Short mmCIF file of C-alpha atoms and ligand atoms in Angstrom, two decimals:
data_model
loop_
_atom_site.label_atom_id
_atom_site.label_comp_id
_atom_site.label_asym_id
_atom_site.label_seq_id
_atom_site.Cartn_x
_atom_site.Cartn_y
_atom_site.Cartn_z
CA UNK A 1 -18.69 -20.09 9.59
CA UNK A 2 -17.58 -22.81 7.17
CA UNK A 3 -20.87 -22.84 5.22
CA UNK A 4 -20.84 -19.19 4.28
CA UNK A 5 -17.20 -19.47 3.26
CA UNK A 6 -18.05 -22.31 0.87
CA UNK A 7 -20.82 -20.23 -0.68
CA UNK A 8 -18.51 -17.29 -1.14
CA UNK A 9 -15.96 -19.37 -2.97
CA UNK A 10 -18.47 -20.84 -5.39
CA UNK A 11 -20.49 -17.69 -5.98
CA UNK A 12 -19.69 -15.97 -9.22
CA UNK A 13 -18.43 -12.44 -8.68
CA UNK A 14 -20.80 -9.73 -9.83
CA UNK A 15 -19.60 -7.35 -12.54
CA UNK A 16 -22.96 -5.74 -13.25
CA UNK A 17 -23.46 -2.20 -11.85
CA UNK A 18 -27.23 -2.65 -11.99
CA UNK A 19 -26.96 -5.54 -9.51
CA UNK A 20 -25.16 -3.55 -6.85
CA UNK A 21 -27.31 -3.61 -3.71
CA UNK A 22 -28.63 -0.32 -2.34
CA UNK A 23 -26.25 0.89 0.35
CA UNK A 24 -25.55 3.88 2.57
CA UNK A 25 -21.96 4.89 3.20
CA UNK A 26 -21.00 5.73 6.80
CA UNK A 27 -20.24 9.42 7.19
CA UNK A 28 -16.56 10.07 7.97
CA UNK A 29 -17.60 13.39 9.49
CA UNK A 30 -20.36 11.98 11.74
CA UNK A 31 -20.53 14.21 14.83
CA UNK A 32 -17.88 16.54 13.45
CA UNK A 33 -18.75 20.19 12.97
CA UNK A 34 -15.37 21.81 12.77
CA UNK A 35 -11.76 20.96 11.99
CA UNK A 36 -10.79 20.81 15.68
CA UNK A 37 -13.08 17.82 16.12
CA UNK A 38 -11.51 15.84 13.31
CA UNK A 39 -8.49 14.41 15.23
CA UNK A 40 -10.75 12.66 17.79
CA UNK A 41 -13.03 11.32 15.05
CA UNK A 42 -9.97 10.23 13.13
CA UNK A 43 -8.69 8.24 16.13
CA UNK A 44 -12.05 6.52 16.38
CA UNK A 45 -12.08 5.55 12.70
CA UNK A 46 -8.46 4.41 12.85
CA UNK A 47 -9.23 2.19 15.85
CA UNK A 48 -12.22 0.66 14.04
CA UNK A 49 -10.11 -0.21 11.00
CA UNK A 50 -7.46 -1.65 13.31
CA UNK A 51 -9.77 -3.87 15.36
CA UNK A 52 -12.26 -4.90 12.65
CA UNK A 53 -10.15 -5.18 9.51
CA UNK A 54 -6.36 -4.99 9.44
CA UNK A 55 -5.57 -5.92 13.06
CA UNK A 56 -3.48 -4.13 15.64
CA UNK A 57 0.27 -4.54 16.03
CA UNK A 58 0.56 -6.67 19.20
CA UNK A 59 3.45 -4.82 20.82
CA UNK A 60 5.82 -2.01 20.05
CA UNK A 61 8.60 -3.72 21.99
CA UNK A 62 10.00 -5.27 18.82
CA UNK A 63 10.04 -2.04 16.84
CA UNK A 64 13.78 -1.50 17.18
CA UNK A 65 15.79 -1.75 13.99
CA UNK A 66 19.50 -2.24 13.75
CA UNK A 67 21.83 -1.84 10.81
CA UNK A 68 23.32 -5.21 9.93
CA UNK A 69 25.23 -4.10 6.88
CA UNK A 70 25.89 -0.44 6.08
CA UNK A 71 25.72 -1.39 2.42
CA UNK A 72 27.93 -0.96 -0.59
CA UNK A 73 27.34 1.92 -3.00
CA UNK A 74 28.08 2.15 -6.68
CA UNK A 75 27.12 4.37 -9.58
CA UNK A 76 24.35 3.09 -11.87
CA UNK A 77 22.30 4.47 -14.79
CA UNK A 78 25.39 5.82 -16.52
CA UNK A 79 26.53 7.58 -13.35
CA UNK A 80 23.46 9.71 -12.68
CA UNK A 81 22.31 7.53 -9.79
CA UNK A 82 23.87 5.70 -6.87
CA UNK A 83 22.72 2.22 -5.92
CA UNK A 84 22.96 1.53 -2.22
CA UNK A 85 22.03 -1.72 -0.48
CA UNK A 86 21.90 -1.45 3.31
CA UNK A 87 20.56 -4.39 5.31
CA UNK A 88 18.57 -3.69 8.45
CA UNK A 89 17.35 -6.19 11.02
CA UNK A 90 13.83 -6.06 12.42
CA UNK A 91 12.39 -8.65 14.84
CA UNK A 92 15.07 -11.10 13.83
CA UNK A 93 14.56 -10.69 10.07
CA UNK A 94 16.97 -9.13 7.62
CA UNK A 95 15.38 -6.51 5.39
CA UNK A 96 17.45 -5.96 2.25
CA UNK A 97 16.92 -2.45 0.99
CA UNK A 98 17.57 -1.41 -2.57
CA UNK A 99 18.03 2.36 -2.57
CA UNK A 100 18.49 4.32 -5.78
CA UNK A 101 19.61 7.87 -5.16
CA UNK A 102 20.08 10.78 -7.51
CA UNK A 103 23.83 11.48 -7.69
CA UNK A 104 25.13 13.34 -4.61
CA UNK A 105 21.78 13.33 -2.80
CA UNK A 106 21.25 15.29 0.39
CA UNK A 107 17.82 15.30 1.98
CA UNK A 108 15.94 14.29 -1.14
CA UNK A 109 12.30 13.16 -1.10
CA UNK A 110 11.71 9.48 -1.79
CA UNK A 111 9.23 6.91 -2.93
CA UNK A 112 9.12 3.90 -0.61
CA UNK A 113 7.49 0.77 -2.03
CA UNK A 114 7.64 -2.96 -1.53
CA UNK A 115 8.29 -5.17 -4.52
CA UNK A 116 6.53 -8.51 -5.15
CA UNK A 117 9.33 -10.83 -6.23
CA UNK A 118 12.63 -9.52 -4.88
CA UNK A 119 14.92 -6.53 -5.41
CA UNK A 120 16.66 -8.32 -8.28
CA UNK A 121 13.47 -8.03 -10.35
CA UNK A 122 13.41 -4.20 -10.09
CA UNK A 123 16.79 -3.58 -11.71
CA UNK A 124 18.93 -5.97 -13.74
CA UNK A 125 22.21 -5.77 -11.84
CA UNK A 126 24.30 -8.75 -10.73
CA UNK A 127 25.27 -6.96 -7.51
CA UNK A 128 21.70 -7.24 -6.25
CA UNK A 129 21.49 -10.49 -4.27
CA UNK A 130 18.61 -12.91 -4.89
CA UNK A 131 16.25 -13.12 -1.95
CA UNK A 132 16.54 -16.40 -0.04
CA UNK A 133 13.00 -16.05 1.27
CA UNK A 134 9.78 -17.65 0.05
CA UNK A 135 8.73 -16.18 -3.32
CA UNK A 136 5.35 -16.87 -4.86
CA UNK A 137 4.76 -18.31 -8.35
CA UNK A 138 8.27 -19.79 -8.55
CA UNK A 139 9.40 -23.42 -8.56
CA UNK A 140 9.92 -24.39 -4.92
CA UNK A 141 9.20 -20.76 -4.11
CA UNK A 142 12.81 -19.77 -4.77
CA UNK A 143 14.09 -16.68 -6.56
CA UNK A 144 16.29 -17.26 -9.60
CA UNK A 145 18.71 -15.32 -11.80
CA UNK A 146 16.44 -15.50 -14.83
CA UNK A 147 14.12 -13.00 -13.11
CA UNK A 148 16.70 -10.23 -12.89
CA UNK A 149 15.03 -7.07 -14.16
CA UNK A 150 11.76 -8.89 -14.89
CA UNK A 151 9.66 -6.22 -13.10
CA UNK A 152 11.66 -3.26 -14.46
CA UNK A 153 8.75 -1.97 -16.57
CA UNK A 154 6.79 -1.46 -13.33
CA UNK A 155 9.46 0.78 -11.85
CA UNK A 156 10.14 4.04 -13.68
CA UNK A 157 13.57 4.20 -12.03
CA UNK A 158 15.13 6.62 -14.47
CA UNK A 159 12.15 8.99 -14.39
CA UNK A 160 12.15 8.94 -10.58
CA UNK A 161 15.86 9.78 -10.47
CA UNK A 162 15.64 12.44 -13.21
CA UNK A 163 12.97 14.22 -11.18
CA UNK A 164 15.12 14.37 -8.07
CA UNK A 165 13.51 11.59 -6.04
CA UNK A 166 15.09 8.55 -4.47
CA UNK A 167 13.49 5.12 -4.75
CA UNK A 168 13.63 2.79 -1.76
CA UNK A 169 12.31 -0.70 -2.34
CA UNK A 170 12.42 -4.02 -0.55
CA UNK A 171 10.88 -7.43 -0.97
CA UNK A 172 7.68 -7.72 1.07
CA UNK A 173 8.48 -11.37 1.86
CA UNK A 174 11.50 -10.18 3.85
CA UNK A 175 8.97 -8.99 6.44
CA UNK A 176 6.32 -11.67 6.13
CA UNK A 177 5.95 -14.40 3.49
CA UNK A 178 2.66 -14.00 1.63
CA UNK A 179 1.30 -17.42 2.47
CA UNK A 180 -1.18 -18.66 5.04
CA UNK A 181 1.38 -20.27 7.33
CA UNK A 182 -0.48 -19.83 10.63
CA UNK A 183 1.71 -16.80 11.39
CA UNK A 184 4.73 -18.94 12.15
CA UNK A 185 7.14 -17.33 9.72
CA UNK A 186 8.42 -13.89 8.94
CA UNK A 187 8.54 -11.37 11.75
CA UNK A 188 5.63 -13.22 13.39
CA UNK A 189 8.12 -15.84 14.57
CA UNK A 190 9.52 -13.26 17.01
CA UNK A 191 6.12 -12.69 18.62
CA UNK A 192 5.25 -15.28 21.27
CA UNK A 193 1.52 -15.61 20.61
CA UNK A 194 -0.54 -16.19 17.50
CA UNK A 195 -2.49 -13.03 16.62
CA UNK A 196 -5.79 -12.61 18.47
CA UNK A 197 -8.89 -11.87 16.39
CA UNK A 198 -8.19 -8.12 16.53
CA UNK A 199 -4.47 -8.43 15.88
CA UNK A 200 -2.50 -8.05 12.70
CA UNK A 201 -2.86 -9.99 9.52
CA UNK A 202 -0.14 -9.83 6.89
CA UNK A 203 -1.21 -6.47 5.43
CA UNK A 204 -0.87 -4.80 8.83
CA UNK A 205 2.47 -6.57 9.27
CA UNK A 206 3.77 -5.29 5.95
CA UNK A 207 2.52 -1.79 6.81
CA UNK A 208 4.36 -1.94 10.14
CA UNK A 209 7.51 -2.98 8.26
CA UNK A 210 7.24 0.14 6.09
CA UNK A 211 7.17 2.31 9.20
CA UNK A 212 10.30 0.62 10.47
CA UNK A 213 12.02 1.26 7.14
CA UNK A 214 10.96 4.89 7.54
CA UNK A 215 12.65 4.87 10.97
CA UNK A 216 15.83 3.83 9.20
CA UNK A 217 15.48 6.43 6.44
CA UNK A 218 15.33 9.05 9.18
CA UNK A 219 18.91 8.14 10.11
CA UNK A 220 20.29 8.78 6.63
CA UNK A 221 21.58 12.10 5.35
CA UNK A 222 20.62 11.35 1.74
CA UNK A 223 16.87 10.98 2.27
CA UNK A 224 14.50 13.45 3.88
CA UNK A 225 12.23 11.20 5.98
CA UNK A 226 9.66 14.00 6.26
CA UNK A 227 9.12 13.75 2.49
CA UNK A 228 8.54 10.06 1.90
CA UNK A 229 5.69 8.92 -0.36
CA UNK A 230 4.63 5.37 0.46
CA UNK A 231 3.49 3.59 -2.69
CA UNK A 232 2.13 0.15 -3.46
CA UNK A 233 0.36 -1.88 -6.11
CA UNK A 234 -2.61 -4.15 -5.51
CA UNK A 235 -2.25 -6.03 -2.17
CA UNK A 236 0.68 -3.72 -1.56
CA UNK A 237 -1.57 -0.75 -2.38
CA UNK A 238 -3.90 -1.89 0.39
CA UNK A 239 -0.72 -1.97 2.47
CA UNK A 240 0.44 1.53 1.52
CA UNK A 241 -2.96 3.02 2.44
CA UNK A 242 -2.89 1.30 5.81
CA UNK A 243 0.74 2.35 6.38
CA UNK A 244 -0.15 5.97 5.58
CA UNK A 245 -3.21 5.87 7.83
CA UNK A 246 -1.26 4.51 10.79
CA UNK A 247 1.90 6.49 10.48
CA UNK A 248 1.42 10.25 10.08
CA UNK A 249 5.13 10.57 9.29
CA UNK A 250 4.38 9.37 5.75
CA UNK A 251 4.02 12.60 3.81
CA UNK A 252 1.98 11.07 0.99
CA UNK A 253 0.40 7.72 0.12
CA UNK A 254 -0.25 6.12 -3.25
CA UNK A 255 -2.62 3.25 -3.92
CA UNK A 256 -2.17 1.66 -7.34
CA UNK A 257 -5.04 -0.69 -8.27
CA UNK A 258 -5.55 -1.65 -4.62
CA UNK A 259 -9.16 -2.79 -5.04
CA UNK A 260 -11.04 -4.72 -2.36
CA UNK A 261 -9.63 -4.02 1.09
CA UNK A 262 -7.79 -1.04 -0.36
CA UNK A 263 -9.49 1.90 -2.02
CA UNK A 264 -12.61 0.13 -3.39
CA UNK A 265 -15.92 0.61 -1.56
CA UNK A 266 -16.76 -2.78 0.04
CA UNK A 267 -20.52 -2.18 0.06
CA UNK A 268 -20.62 -2.19 -3.74
CA UNK A 269 -19.89 -5.95 -3.80
CA UNK A 270 -18.68 -5.79 -7.37
CA UNK A 271 -15.60 -7.63 -8.60
CA UNK A 272 -13.75 -8.99 -5.56
CA UNK A 273 -15.88 -9.13 -2.39
CA UNK A 274 -15.06 -9.19 1.31
CA UNK A 275 -16.16 -12.84 1.56
CA UNK A 276 -14.01 -13.80 -1.38
CA UNK A 277 -10.87 -12.00 -0.20
CA UNK A 278 -11.19 -13.46 3.31
CA UNK A 279 -11.56 -16.93 1.81
CA UNK A 280 -8.74 -16.86 -0.71
CA UNK A 281 -6.34 -14.80 1.42
CA UNK A 282 -7.23 -15.71 5.03
CA UNK A 283 -3.92 -14.32 6.34
CA UNK A 284 -4.29 -10.75 4.98
CA UNK A 285 -6.77 -9.31 7.48
CA UNK A 286 -7.52 -9.97 11.13
CA UNK A 287 -10.06 -12.66 12.01
CA UNK A 288 -12.68 -10.08 13.02
CA UNK A 289 -12.99 -9.07 9.37
CA UNK A 290 -14.66 -12.42 8.58
CA UNK A 291 -17.78 -11.12 10.39
CA UNK A 292 -18.41 -8.90 7.37
CA UNK A 293 -18.44 -11.66 4.76
CA UNK A 294 -21.66 -11.05 2.78
CA UNK A 295 -22.46 -8.62 5.59
CA UNK A 296 -20.79 -5.40 4.43
CA UNK A 297 -23.62 -3.17 5.64
CA UNK A 298 -22.52 -3.86 9.22
CA UNK A 299 -19.04 -2.48 8.68
CA UNK A 300 -18.62 0.63 10.87
CA UNK A 301 -16.65 2.20 8.00
CA UNK A 302 -16.06 1.83 4.31
CA UNK A 303 -12.92 2.38 2.28
CA UNK A 304 -13.49 6.09 1.60
CA UNK A 305 -12.71 6.47 5.30
CA UNK A 306 -9.39 4.67 4.86
CA UNK A 307 -8.51 7.25 2.20
CA UNK A 308 -9.75 10.04 4.50
CA UNK A 309 -7.41 8.89 7.28
CA UNK A 310 -4.60 10.43 5.22
CA UNK A 311 -6.13 13.91 5.50
CA UNK A 312 -4.82 16.55 5.22
CA UNK A 313 -1.81 14.78 3.71
CA UNK A 314 -1.95 14.16 -0.04
CA UNK A 315 -3.16 10.76 -1.22
CA UNK A 316 -3.43 9.28 -4.71
CA UNK A 317 -5.80 6.53 -5.81
CA UNK A 318 -5.27 4.99 -9.24
CA UNK A 319 -7.33 2.49 -11.20
CA UNK A 320 -7.01 0.69 -14.52
CA UNK A 321 -10.08 0.47 -16.71
CA UNK A 322 -9.75 -3.24 -17.47
CA UNK A 323 -9.03 -4.11 -13.84
CA UNK A 324 -12.69 -4.72 -13.03
CA UNK A 325 -11.71 -7.17 -10.25
CA UNK A 326 -10.45 -4.12 -8.31
CA UNK A 327 -13.60 -2.06 -9.11
CA UNK A 328 -12.27 1.18 -10.67
CA UNK A 329 -15.54 3.00 -10.01
CA UNK A 330 -15.51 1.95 -6.36
CA UNK A 331 -11.95 3.26 -6.08
CA UNK A 332 -13.01 6.58 -7.58
CA UNK A 333 -15.96 6.82 -5.17
CA UNK A 334 -13.66 6.29 -2.19
CA UNK A 335 -11.50 9.22 -3.33
CA UNK A 336 -14.59 11.33 -3.93
CA UNK A 337 -16.24 10.55 -0.60
CA UNK A 338 -13.01 11.24 1.29
CA UNK A 339 -13.14 14.77 -0.10
CA UNK A 340 -15.43 16.35 2.57
CA UNK A 341 -12.77 15.60 5.20
CA UNK A 342 -10.12 17.42 3.17
CA UNK A 343 -12.50 20.32 2.62
CA UNK A 344 -13.21 20.58 6.34
CA UNK A 345 -9.45 20.84 6.84
CA UNK A 346 -9.20 23.58 4.22
CA UNK A 347 -7.84 21.43 1.39
CA UNK A 348 -9.16 20.78 -2.06
CA UNK A 349 -9.70 17.01 -1.92
CA UNK A 350 -10.47 15.49 -5.30
CA UNK A 351 -11.32 18.14 -7.93
CA UNK A 352 -13.38 15.76 -10.12
CA UNK A 353 -16.98 15.37 -8.96
CA UNK A 354 -17.65 12.67 -11.57
CA UNK A 355 -15.46 9.78 -12.59
CA UNK A 356 -12.94 11.35 -14.98
CA UNK A 357 -12.46 9.98 -18.51
CA UNK A 358 -9.85 7.30 -19.05
CA UNK A 359 -6.27 8.64 -18.94
CA UNK A 360 -7.36 12.07 -17.64
CA UNK A 361 -6.04 12.47 -14.09
CA UNK A 362 -7.67 14.77 -11.54
CA UNK A 363 -5.26 16.07 -8.91
CA UNK A 364 -5.94 18.17 -5.82
CA UNK A 365 -4.87 17.03 -2.37
CA UNK A 366 -6.47 13.80 -3.48
CA UNK A 367 -5.37 12.53 -6.87
CA UNK A 368 -7.23 10.00 -8.99
CA UNK A 369 -6.93 8.51 -12.43
CA UNK A 370 -8.26 5.55 -14.32
CA UNK A 371 -5.81 4.67 -17.05
CA UNK A 372 -6.28 2.44 -20.05
CA UNK A 373 -5.13 -1.16 -19.71
CA UNK A 374 -5.18 -3.74 -16.98
CA UNK A 375 -3.91 -4.56 -13.50
CA UNK A 376 -0.30 -3.33 -13.40
CA UNK A 377 1.94 -0.34 -12.72
CA UNK A 378 2.94 1.56 -15.84
CA UNK A 379 4.96 4.60 -16.85
CA UNK A 380 1.69 6.50 -17.12
CA UNK A 381 0.99 5.77 -13.45
CA UNK A 382 4.48 6.83 -12.37
CA UNK A 383 4.30 9.99 -14.46
CA UNK A 384 1.22 11.02 -12.46
CA UNK A 385 2.72 10.04 -9.10
CA UNK A 386 5.88 12.03 -9.80
CA UNK A 387 3.90 15.08 -10.90
CA UNK A 388 1.67 14.84 -7.81
CA UNK A 389 4.60 14.26 -5.43
CA UNK A 390 6.56 17.13 -6.99
CA UNK A 391 3.67 19.46 -6.43
CA UNK A 392 3.16 18.42 -2.82
CA UNK A 393 6.69 17.58 -1.67
CA UNK A 394 8.92 19.88 -3.70
CA UNK A 395 6.99 23.06 -4.41
CA UNK A 396 8.54 24.99 -1.51
CA UNK A 397 12.11 24.01 -2.20
C1 GCU B 401 -5.57 -10.91 -6.16
C2 GCU B 401 -6.43 -10.41 -5.03
C3 GCU B 401 -6.44 -8.91 -4.95
C4 GCU B 401 -5.03 -8.37 -4.95
C5 GCU B 401 -4.27 -8.93 -6.12
C6 GCU B 401 -2.79 -8.55 -6.16
O1 GCU B 401 -6.16 -10.59 -7.39
O2 GCU B 401 -7.72 -10.95 -5.19
O3 GCU B 401 -7.11 -8.47 -3.79
O4 GCU B 401 -5.03 -6.96 -4.95
O5 GCU B 401 -4.30 -10.34 -6.08
O6 GCU B 401 -2.19 -8.28 -5.13
O7 GCU B 401 -2.23 -8.58 -7.26
#
């Protein structure tokens, strides 16, 4: 209720490991003795995350995408890449894709990731239109020319292309503006009813949008839709994990500094808490999730089980050592405690049994690193993701 919400907002977040309450993690393999029993257990866990945390997609009737603009192509990066900007329509919204392809691509693997402030921030190119949608931290919430290329350091475009991958990005606000608007805007406008308490918040909506983009990628000859790695940072890392859990067509998922509601164990209550995230971002999760404010022990799952929902597909969890708000250790523990599921399925899981030293990645079917620095996406992160994706998506080429 209102009272507990007020407490949560005022309470100082804990950053002290010694003050973490004693907790027991739910067992992802409860009742499972062999690999054949995993799919049924997986369905159960997936349904619990859907009804208690992210919310279910209300109907699949509005899943159809159409191509509004086939998109112009032109050479970029000195001719070694092609920039392609198709526009697809989903539930009445135009999704502007920015696709960067290695020259003369046929069936290449790709990274698919939302961007935070518009495609024009990923690459400084005047042919990339400014988004007309709501953008956060901007005067009047409008995109402007001065931000062209402003996020380029977070996108290792050249490295991605040089390693034979395509990059597909779009602005997450094309699907749903990241503001508590009572679910009136974005694709929600096409759905007649407000979400029920077990129906989608914005993270589930963004994840659904990624699956619809994957539908589109399956119609292209340039990109191999069976080799798409879904990647996201922070709130969009929570989104990429949920997208990968829901849609087994994603070959790989990457969570960069996703923290609370993403890869971090909720029961640790360190850094950002469930109560805090539900208070500050009431539109991200479904209303049922509020039941777990200051009540994490009642969750039927914890975030190691979100990671485990990817099994046996490869999944990467990355932290930054100064990003204590996202709880690096809790993110590591989720990767570690997802490992028994991978092992049951005959995969390695995470090789590191203990939290690895800073800047020393551990990569099996689960990858993990904690890099130096703070909350961001860096070249170091991309270097690991490319190495990991090459190993898992290109080794048999
Ligand atoms: C806030 C929020 C986090 C989120 C982050 C981001 O810090 O509390 O949960 O991950 O924003 O998306 O950058």
